[in-house]
Structures are given as C-alpha cells and as structure tokens.
Short mmCIF file of C-alpha atoms in Angstrom, two decimals:
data_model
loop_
_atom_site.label_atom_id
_atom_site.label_comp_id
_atom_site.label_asym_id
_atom_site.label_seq_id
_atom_site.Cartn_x
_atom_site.Cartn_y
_atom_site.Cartn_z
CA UNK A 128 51.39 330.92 130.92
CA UNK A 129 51.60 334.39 128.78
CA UNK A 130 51.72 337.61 131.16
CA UNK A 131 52.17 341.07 130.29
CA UNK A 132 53.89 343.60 132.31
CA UNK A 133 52.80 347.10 132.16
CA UNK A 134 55.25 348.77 134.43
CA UNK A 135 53.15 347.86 137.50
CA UNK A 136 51.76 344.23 137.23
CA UNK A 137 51.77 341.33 135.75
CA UNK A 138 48.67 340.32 133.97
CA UNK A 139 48.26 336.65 133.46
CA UNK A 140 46.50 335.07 130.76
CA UNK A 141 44.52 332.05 131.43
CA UNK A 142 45.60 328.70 129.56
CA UNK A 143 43.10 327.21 127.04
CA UNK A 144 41.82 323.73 128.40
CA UNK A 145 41.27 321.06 125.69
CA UNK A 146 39.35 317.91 126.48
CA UNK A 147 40.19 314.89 124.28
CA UNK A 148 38.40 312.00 123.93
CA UNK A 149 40.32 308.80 122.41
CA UNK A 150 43.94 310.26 122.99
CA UNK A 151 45.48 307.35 122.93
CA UNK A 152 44.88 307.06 119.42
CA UNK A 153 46.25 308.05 116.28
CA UNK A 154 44.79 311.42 115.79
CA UNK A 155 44.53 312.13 119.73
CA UNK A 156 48.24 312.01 119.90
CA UNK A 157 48.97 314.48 117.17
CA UNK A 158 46.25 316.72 118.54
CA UNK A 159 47.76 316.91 121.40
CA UNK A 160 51.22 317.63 120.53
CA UNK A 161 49.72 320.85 118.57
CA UNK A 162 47.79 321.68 121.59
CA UNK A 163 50.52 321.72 124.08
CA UNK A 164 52.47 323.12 121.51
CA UNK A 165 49.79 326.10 121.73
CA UNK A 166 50.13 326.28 125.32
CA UNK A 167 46.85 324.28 125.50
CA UNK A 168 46.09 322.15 128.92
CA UNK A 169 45.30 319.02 127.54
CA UNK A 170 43.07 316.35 129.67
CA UNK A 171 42.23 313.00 127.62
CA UNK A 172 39.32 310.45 128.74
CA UNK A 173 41.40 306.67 128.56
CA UNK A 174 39.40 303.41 129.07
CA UNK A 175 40.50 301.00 132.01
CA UNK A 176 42.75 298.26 130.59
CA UNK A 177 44.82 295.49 132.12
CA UNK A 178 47.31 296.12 129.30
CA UNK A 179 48.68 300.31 128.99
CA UNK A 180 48.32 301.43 125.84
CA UNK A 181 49.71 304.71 126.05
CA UNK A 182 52.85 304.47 123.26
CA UNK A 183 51.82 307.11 121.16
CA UNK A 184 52.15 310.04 124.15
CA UNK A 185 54.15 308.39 126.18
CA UNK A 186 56.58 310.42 124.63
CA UNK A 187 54.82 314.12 126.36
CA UNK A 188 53.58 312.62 129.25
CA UNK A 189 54.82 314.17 132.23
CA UNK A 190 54.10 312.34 135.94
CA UNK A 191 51.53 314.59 137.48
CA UNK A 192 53.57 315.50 140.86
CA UNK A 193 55.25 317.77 138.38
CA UNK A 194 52.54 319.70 138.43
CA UNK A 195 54.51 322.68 136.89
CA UNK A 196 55.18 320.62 133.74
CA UNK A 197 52.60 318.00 133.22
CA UNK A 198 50.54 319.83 131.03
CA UNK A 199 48.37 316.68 129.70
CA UNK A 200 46.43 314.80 132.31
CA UNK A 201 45.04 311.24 131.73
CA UNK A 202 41.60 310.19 133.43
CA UNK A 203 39.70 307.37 133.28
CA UNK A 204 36.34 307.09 131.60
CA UNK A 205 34.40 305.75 128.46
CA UNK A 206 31.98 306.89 126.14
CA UNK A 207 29.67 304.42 127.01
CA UNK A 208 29.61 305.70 130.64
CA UNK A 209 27.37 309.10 130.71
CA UNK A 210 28.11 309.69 134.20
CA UNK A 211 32.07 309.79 134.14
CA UNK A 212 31.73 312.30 130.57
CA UNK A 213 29.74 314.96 132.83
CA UNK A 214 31.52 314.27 136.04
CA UNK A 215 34.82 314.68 134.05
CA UNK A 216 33.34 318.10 132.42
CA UNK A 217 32.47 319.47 135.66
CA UNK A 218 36.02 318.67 136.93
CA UNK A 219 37.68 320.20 133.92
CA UNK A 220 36.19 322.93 132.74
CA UNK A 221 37.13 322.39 129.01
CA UNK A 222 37.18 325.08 126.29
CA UNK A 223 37.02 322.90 124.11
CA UNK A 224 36.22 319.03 123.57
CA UNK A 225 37.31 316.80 120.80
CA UNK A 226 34.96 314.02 120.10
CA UNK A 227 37.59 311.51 118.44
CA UNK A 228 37.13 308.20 120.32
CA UNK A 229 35.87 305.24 118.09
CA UNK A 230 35.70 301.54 117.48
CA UNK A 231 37.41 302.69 114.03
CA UNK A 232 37.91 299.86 112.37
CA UNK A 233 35.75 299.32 109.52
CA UNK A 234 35.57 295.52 108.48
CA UNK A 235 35.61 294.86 112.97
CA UNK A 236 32.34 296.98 112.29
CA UNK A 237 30.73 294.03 110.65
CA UNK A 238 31.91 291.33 113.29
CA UNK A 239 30.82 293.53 116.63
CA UNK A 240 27.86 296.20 115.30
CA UNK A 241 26.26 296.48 118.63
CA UNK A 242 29.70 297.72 120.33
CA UNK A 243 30.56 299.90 117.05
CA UNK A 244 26.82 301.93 117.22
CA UNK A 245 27.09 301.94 120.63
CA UNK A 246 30.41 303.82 121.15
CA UNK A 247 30.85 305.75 117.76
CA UNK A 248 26.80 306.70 117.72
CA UNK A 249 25.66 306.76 121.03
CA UNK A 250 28.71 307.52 122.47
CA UNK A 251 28.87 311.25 120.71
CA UNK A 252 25.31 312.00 121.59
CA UNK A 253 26.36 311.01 125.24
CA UNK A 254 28.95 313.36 125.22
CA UNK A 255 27.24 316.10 123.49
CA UNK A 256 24.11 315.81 126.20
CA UNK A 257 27.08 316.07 128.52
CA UNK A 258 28.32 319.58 127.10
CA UNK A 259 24.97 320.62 126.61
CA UNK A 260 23.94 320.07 130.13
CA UNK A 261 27.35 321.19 131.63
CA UNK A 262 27.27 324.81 129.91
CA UNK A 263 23.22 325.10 131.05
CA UNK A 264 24.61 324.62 134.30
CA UNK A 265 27.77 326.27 134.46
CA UNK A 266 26.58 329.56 132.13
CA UNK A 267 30.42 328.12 130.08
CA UNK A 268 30.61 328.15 126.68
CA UNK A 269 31.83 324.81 125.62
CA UNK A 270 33.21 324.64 121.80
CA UNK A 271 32.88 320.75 120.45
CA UNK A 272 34.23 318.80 117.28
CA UNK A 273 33.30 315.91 116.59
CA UNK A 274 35.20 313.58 114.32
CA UNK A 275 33.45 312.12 111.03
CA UNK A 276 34.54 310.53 108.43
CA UNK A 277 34.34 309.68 104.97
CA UNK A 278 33.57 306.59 105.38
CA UNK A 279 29.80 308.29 105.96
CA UNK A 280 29.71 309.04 101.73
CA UNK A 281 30.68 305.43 101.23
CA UNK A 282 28.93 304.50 97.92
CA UNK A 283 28.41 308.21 96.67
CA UNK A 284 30.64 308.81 93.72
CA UNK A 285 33.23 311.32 94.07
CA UNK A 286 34.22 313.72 94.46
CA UNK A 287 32.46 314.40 98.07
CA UNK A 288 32.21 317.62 99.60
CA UNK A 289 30.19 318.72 102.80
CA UNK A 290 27.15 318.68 100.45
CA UNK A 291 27.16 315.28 99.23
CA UNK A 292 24.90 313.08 100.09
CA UNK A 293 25.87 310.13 102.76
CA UNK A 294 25.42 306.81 101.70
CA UNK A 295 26.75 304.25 104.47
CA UNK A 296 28.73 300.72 103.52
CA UNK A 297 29.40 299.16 107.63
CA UNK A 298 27.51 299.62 110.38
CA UNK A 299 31.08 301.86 111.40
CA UNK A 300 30.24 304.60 108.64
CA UNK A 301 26.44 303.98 109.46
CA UNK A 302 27.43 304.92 113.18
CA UNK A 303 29.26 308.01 111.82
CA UNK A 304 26.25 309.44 109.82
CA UNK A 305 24.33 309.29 113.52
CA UNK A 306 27.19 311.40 115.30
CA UNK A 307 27.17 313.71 112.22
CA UNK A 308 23.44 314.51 112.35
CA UNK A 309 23.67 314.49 116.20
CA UNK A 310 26.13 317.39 116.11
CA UNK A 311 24.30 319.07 113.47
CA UNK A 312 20.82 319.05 116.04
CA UNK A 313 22.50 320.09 118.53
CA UNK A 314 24.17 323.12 116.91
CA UNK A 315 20.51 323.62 115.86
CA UNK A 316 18.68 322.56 118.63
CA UNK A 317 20.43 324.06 121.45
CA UNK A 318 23.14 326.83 119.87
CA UNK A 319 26.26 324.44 120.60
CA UNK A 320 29.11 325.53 119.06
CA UNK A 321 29.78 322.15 117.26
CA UNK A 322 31.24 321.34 114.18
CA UNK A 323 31.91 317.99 112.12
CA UNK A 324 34.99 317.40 110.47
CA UNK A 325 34.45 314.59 107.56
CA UNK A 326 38.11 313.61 107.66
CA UNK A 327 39.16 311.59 104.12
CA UNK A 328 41.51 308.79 105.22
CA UNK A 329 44.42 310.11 107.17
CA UNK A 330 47.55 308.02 108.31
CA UNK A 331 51.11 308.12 109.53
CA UNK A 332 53.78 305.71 111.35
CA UNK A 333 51.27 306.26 114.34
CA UNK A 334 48.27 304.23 112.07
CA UNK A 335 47.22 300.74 113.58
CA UNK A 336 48.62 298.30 112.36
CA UNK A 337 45.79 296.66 111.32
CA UNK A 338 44.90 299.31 108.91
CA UNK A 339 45.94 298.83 105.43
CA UNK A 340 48.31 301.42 104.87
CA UNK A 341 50.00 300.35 108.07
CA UNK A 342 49.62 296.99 107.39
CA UNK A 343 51.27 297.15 104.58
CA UNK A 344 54.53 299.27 105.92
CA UNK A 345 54.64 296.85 108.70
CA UNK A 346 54.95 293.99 106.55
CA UNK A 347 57.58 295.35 104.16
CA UNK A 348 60.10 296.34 106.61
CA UNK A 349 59.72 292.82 107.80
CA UNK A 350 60.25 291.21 104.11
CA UNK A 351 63.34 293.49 103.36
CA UNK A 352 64.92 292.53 106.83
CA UNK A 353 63.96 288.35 106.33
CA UNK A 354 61.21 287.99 108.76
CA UNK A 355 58.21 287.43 106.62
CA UNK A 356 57.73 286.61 102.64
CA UNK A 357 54.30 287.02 102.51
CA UNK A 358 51.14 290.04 102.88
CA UNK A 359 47.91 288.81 102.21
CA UNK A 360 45.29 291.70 101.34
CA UNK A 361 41.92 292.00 100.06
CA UNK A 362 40.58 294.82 97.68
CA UNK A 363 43.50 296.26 95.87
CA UNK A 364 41.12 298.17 94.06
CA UNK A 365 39.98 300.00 96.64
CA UNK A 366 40.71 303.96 95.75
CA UNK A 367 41.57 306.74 99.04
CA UNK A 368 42.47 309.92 99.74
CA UNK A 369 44.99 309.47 101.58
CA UNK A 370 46.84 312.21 104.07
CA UNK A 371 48.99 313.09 106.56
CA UNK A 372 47.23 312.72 110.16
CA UNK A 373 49.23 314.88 111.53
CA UNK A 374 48.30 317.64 108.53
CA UNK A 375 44.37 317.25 109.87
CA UNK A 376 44.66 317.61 113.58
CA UNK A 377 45.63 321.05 112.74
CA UNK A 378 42.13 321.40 110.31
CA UNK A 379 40.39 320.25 113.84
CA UNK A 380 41.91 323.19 115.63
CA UNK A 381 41.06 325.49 113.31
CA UNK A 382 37.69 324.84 113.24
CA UNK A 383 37.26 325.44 116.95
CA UNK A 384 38.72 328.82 116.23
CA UNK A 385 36.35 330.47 113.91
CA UNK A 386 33.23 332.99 115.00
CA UNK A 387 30.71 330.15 113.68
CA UNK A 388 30.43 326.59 113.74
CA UNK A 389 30.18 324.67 110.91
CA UNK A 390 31.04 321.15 108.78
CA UNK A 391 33.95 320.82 107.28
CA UNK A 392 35.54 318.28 104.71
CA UNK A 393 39.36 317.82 105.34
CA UNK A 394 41.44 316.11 102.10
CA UNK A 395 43.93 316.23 100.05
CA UNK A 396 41.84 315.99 96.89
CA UNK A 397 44.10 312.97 95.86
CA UNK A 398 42.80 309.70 95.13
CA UNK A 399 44.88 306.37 94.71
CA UNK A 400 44.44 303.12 94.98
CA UNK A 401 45.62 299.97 97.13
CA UNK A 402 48.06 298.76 94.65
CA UNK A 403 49.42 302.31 94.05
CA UNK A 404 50.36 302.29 97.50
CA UNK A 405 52.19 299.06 96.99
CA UNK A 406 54.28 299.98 94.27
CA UNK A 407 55.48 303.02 95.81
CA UNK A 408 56.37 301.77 98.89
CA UNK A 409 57.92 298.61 97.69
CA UNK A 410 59.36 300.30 94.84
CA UNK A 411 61.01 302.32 97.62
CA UNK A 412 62.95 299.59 98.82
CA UNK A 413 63.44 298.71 95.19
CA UNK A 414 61.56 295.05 95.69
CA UNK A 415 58.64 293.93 93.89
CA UNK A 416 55.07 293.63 95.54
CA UNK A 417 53.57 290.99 93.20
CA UNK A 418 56.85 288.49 94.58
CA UNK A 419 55.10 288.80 98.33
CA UNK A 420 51.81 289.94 98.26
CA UNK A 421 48.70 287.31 97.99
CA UNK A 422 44.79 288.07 97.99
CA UNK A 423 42.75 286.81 101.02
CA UNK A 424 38.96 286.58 100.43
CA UNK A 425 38.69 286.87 104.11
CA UNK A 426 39.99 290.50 104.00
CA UNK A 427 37.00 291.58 101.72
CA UNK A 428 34.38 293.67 102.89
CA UNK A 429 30.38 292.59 102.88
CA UNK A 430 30.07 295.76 101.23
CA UNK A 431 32.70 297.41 99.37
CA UNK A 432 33.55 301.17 99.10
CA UNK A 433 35.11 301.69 95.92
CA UNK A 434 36.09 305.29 95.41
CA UNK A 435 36.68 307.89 98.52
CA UNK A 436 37.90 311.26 96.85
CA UNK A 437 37.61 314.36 98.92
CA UNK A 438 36.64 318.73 97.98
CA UNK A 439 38.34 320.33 100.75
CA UNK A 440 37.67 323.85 99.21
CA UNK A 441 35.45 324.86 101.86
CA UNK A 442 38.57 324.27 104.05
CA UNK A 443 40.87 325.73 102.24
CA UNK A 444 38.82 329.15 102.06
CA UNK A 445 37.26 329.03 105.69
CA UNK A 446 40.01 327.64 107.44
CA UNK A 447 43.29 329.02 105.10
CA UNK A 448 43.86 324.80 105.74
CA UNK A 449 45.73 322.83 103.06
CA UNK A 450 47.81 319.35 103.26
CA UNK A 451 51.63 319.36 103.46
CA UNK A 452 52.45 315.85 103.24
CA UNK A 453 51.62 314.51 99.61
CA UNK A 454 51.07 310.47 99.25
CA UNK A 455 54.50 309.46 98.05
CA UNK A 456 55.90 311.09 101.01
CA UNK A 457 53.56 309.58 103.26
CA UNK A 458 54.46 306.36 102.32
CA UNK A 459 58.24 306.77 102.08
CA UNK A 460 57.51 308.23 106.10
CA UNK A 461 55.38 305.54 106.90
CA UNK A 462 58.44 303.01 105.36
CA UNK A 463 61.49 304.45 106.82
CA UNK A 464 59.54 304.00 110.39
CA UNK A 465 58.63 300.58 109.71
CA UNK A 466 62.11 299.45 108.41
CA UNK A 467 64.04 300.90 111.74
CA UNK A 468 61.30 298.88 113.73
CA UNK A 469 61.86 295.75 111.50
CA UNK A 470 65.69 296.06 112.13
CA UNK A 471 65.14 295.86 115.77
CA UNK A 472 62.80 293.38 115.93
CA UNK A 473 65.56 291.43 113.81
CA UNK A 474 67.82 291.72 116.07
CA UNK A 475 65.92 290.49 118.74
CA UNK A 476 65.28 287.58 116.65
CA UNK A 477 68.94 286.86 115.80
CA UNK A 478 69.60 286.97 119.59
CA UNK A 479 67.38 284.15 120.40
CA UNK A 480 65.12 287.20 122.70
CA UNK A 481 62.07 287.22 120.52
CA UNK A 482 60.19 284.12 117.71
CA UNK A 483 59.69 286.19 114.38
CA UNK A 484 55.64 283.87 114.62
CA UNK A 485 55.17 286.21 111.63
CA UNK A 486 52.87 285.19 108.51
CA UNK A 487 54.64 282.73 105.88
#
C-alpha cells in the first residue's frame, strides 16, 4: 500500500479493488497478474465444481490466512445467480468489474444455445443490474468492462472497427451482440461508466485446448515427441486476427482508466489464416503439416465466419494501446510451451505412469 511521509505522518493510499468475473480463464489470469502487478486487490467470482480448475493462477494464489499477502481472493458464484453477483458487490466494494466470464466456445454454441444466451447474454445484463443497483445504493461509483468480441461482426467484411455493423454467425456471437447493446443502454440509460471491448481473437499457451490455435500446438508437440500422428481440423480457410492475450488485458485496463467510457476495438490489424498457422508452427519444428493433419467435416461450423480482420486505431489514439507480440511469435510461444509439456507427458508414458489414448 503507497504512503507518503510528510515529516509528520504517514498518509496511506487506498488500494484499487478489481472484481473479475471468469478468472479462471484465459484472459482472467493475465488480467490479474497486471492488476496485482498494479497493486490492484483482485477478487474473482469461480463456479462450484467437483473438479478445481484453478491452473492458470494457481501460480499467484496466496492461502488467505496470509492475509498480508493474498492479494487475490476467490469466491464462489455464477452469472446465472443474480443474488450471489449483488451480494458479492456489496461485500467487495469493487472499483472496478470485469465482465469476462463466458461459455466461449463457438461451435459448443451450436450444441447448448440455451446455456450459451443464458450466461454470455443474460448473464452481463445480470451483472450490470447488479452494479447499477449497488452504486444507487451505496452513492459508489462502479467502473465496468465488459468483454465482446469479434465474433459479434461475424459475416461483415473486413476490416471491422467499432463502427461496423454486427452481423452474428452462432448463437455465442449472437449472445455477444446482446451484452454489447446491454452495456451500451446502460451507459445511456443510467450514466454507468461501461465500456465494451470487441477483442479480435487473442491467444497464448494459457488458450483451451480445444481452441484451434491451441489445438493445434497441443498436437504438434505430441507428433514431434511420438505420441500422436494425426490432427484432424475443419476450416483451414478460416482467416483471424490473431494476438497476444496477454497484449489485450492491458487494452481492458486502460479503458477503465480514461475520463469517459466508451467501445473499443482491440487488434493487431493482422489477418491470417488456419493453414498459415500450420506452416509456421510446424515449419518451426521443421516437419511438414500436410504428413499429419486430416480434415474432419465434423469440425465445420453450421455457419462459417470467413474473414475476422480488426481497426484498432481508435485504440491506438485513445488508449496509446498497440500489440507487442506479432503472429509468428505467438506461435513459436505457443510451440515451445506445448513441446516442454509433450516431453513430460512422454516421459510419463515411457514409464508405464500414464496411456498416451491420444488420436491416431
């Protein structure tokens, strides 16, 4: 905690409090890291599992008996549950909240739409009733993001930029539009200091694996080290704009920092395809991808986004935000993870400890 000394007496200065929704994830844990690294006191809302699934901050948690040091607190609550957002705003007192919890996976979208609208769309305008109501009752000013994506532009050609129209492929991006416009009313509506960031495809070793960028990295470390020979994929066509999520947690802060809320589109103005990412990161382990990987109909979408291809100048003059990972480094971080992780589970394998079960 920062204090000044005068001469006479110390003068504290009050840590920010950040509340973070879906810190488990991805983007959560890399949001938190630059929080903390702030100074930031960082709650995030978890869901009750049987199973933890914690790994990405296990890393800076702290027990909580430390109470000098454990500077990111865990409760449980969902944002399908109104009562436990408000109860947990009253309780913490946020600064600021980051809206980042999702079902986020686009093609599960298709198979469980209920659950996906429910959580990613209702879910926001739970939580933002929940800020609204908490600072009407508290006289607190509350400062919200809310995390879009670009999904949301789906069939809209590029590039997209905060004026683009949205034109929704899954009922995930569909979900997406509703928090956007949500946000937007209630920055409107009520004076909330909310803003949307329409985040362009961001990923790093942290990305689920059942993402394609991870999916793929994944998968290669296991064909260099023996375990697998085969990646089945879908749409190699597909074309992203692909970043570094750690680069973009730092766009979310920002955006919480200026005098006025507003929407921002975070990118690296970069656009490649699926089999561009499978020639660099195979070429980076000098093998070829056509020897191993093998089209699945299964993995093609009902409705296919073709080109994603962000304008992040409003960023970039608003915010002073640009990217510092480019794609080839991406993928050669998102490789040299996933090899060291493939080596281990190899020897695990070789040990008789652990069945490879891996595709063919």
């Amino acid at each position: 905690m920062a204090s000044e000394n005068n001469g006479s007496t110390a003068v504290e200065t009050p840590r920010k409090v950040a509340l973070v929704t879906g810190i488990t994830g991805q983007d959560g844990s890399y949001l938190t890291e630059l929080l903390l690294s702030k100074g930031y006191e960082v709650h995030g809302l978890i869901r009750r599992s049987s199973n933890f699934n914690t790994q990405r901050i296990n890393h800076i948690y702290i027990d909580p008996h430390n109470a000098n040091k454990a500077l990111m607190k865990l409760h449980y609550a969902d944002l399908s549950d109104a009562s436990s957002l408000r109860r947990w705003l009253d309780v913490i007192k946020p600064d600021e909240v980051y809206n980042l919890a999702a079902q986020s996976h686009v093609a599960v979208s298709f198979e469980i739409p209920d659950y996906t609208a429910d959580v990613v769309a209702t879910g926001a305008l739970r939580l933002l009733e929940a800020v609204r109501s908490h600072t009407v009752d508290s006289g607190r000013t509350v400062k919200y993001y809310q995390a879009g994506s670009s999904e949301m532009f789906g069939a809209t050609p590029p590039p997209q930029s905060e004026t683009t129209p949205f034109h929704p492929r899954s009922p995930y991006a569909a979900s997406k539009v509703a928090a956007h416009w949500y946000t937007v009313n209630y920055r409107e509506a009520y004076g909330l200091f909310a803003c949307n960031g329409i985040l362009f495809n961001h990923e790093s070793p942290r990305r689920g694996e059942n993402f394609v960028t991870r999916k793929i990295t994944r998968a290669l470390g296991r064909i260099k080290v023996g375990l697998q020979r085969k990646l089945f994929l879908g749409n190699l066509q597909a074309s992203r704009d692909w970043g570094f999520a750690g680069d973009y947690v730092e766009a979310m802060w920002l955006m919480l920092q200026q005098e006025k809320a507003d929407d921002y589109v975070v990118a690296t103005e970069e656009s490649h395809t699926v089999e561009e990412f499978l020639e660099v990161s195979f070429g980076y382990l000098g093998l070829n991808w056509k020897d191993h990987v093998e089209i699945d109909q299964r993995y093609f979408r009902p409705a296919e986004v073709d080109n994603l291809k962000g304008d992040a100048s409003k960023a970039k003059e608003v915010l002073g935000w640009k990217p510092k990972v480019g794609f080839e480094k991406l993928v050669k971080m998102m490789v040299d993870e996933d090899l060291e992780i493939a080596k281990r589970e190899k020897l695990l394998v070789d040990a008789g400890h652990m069945d490879a079960q891996q595709q063919p």
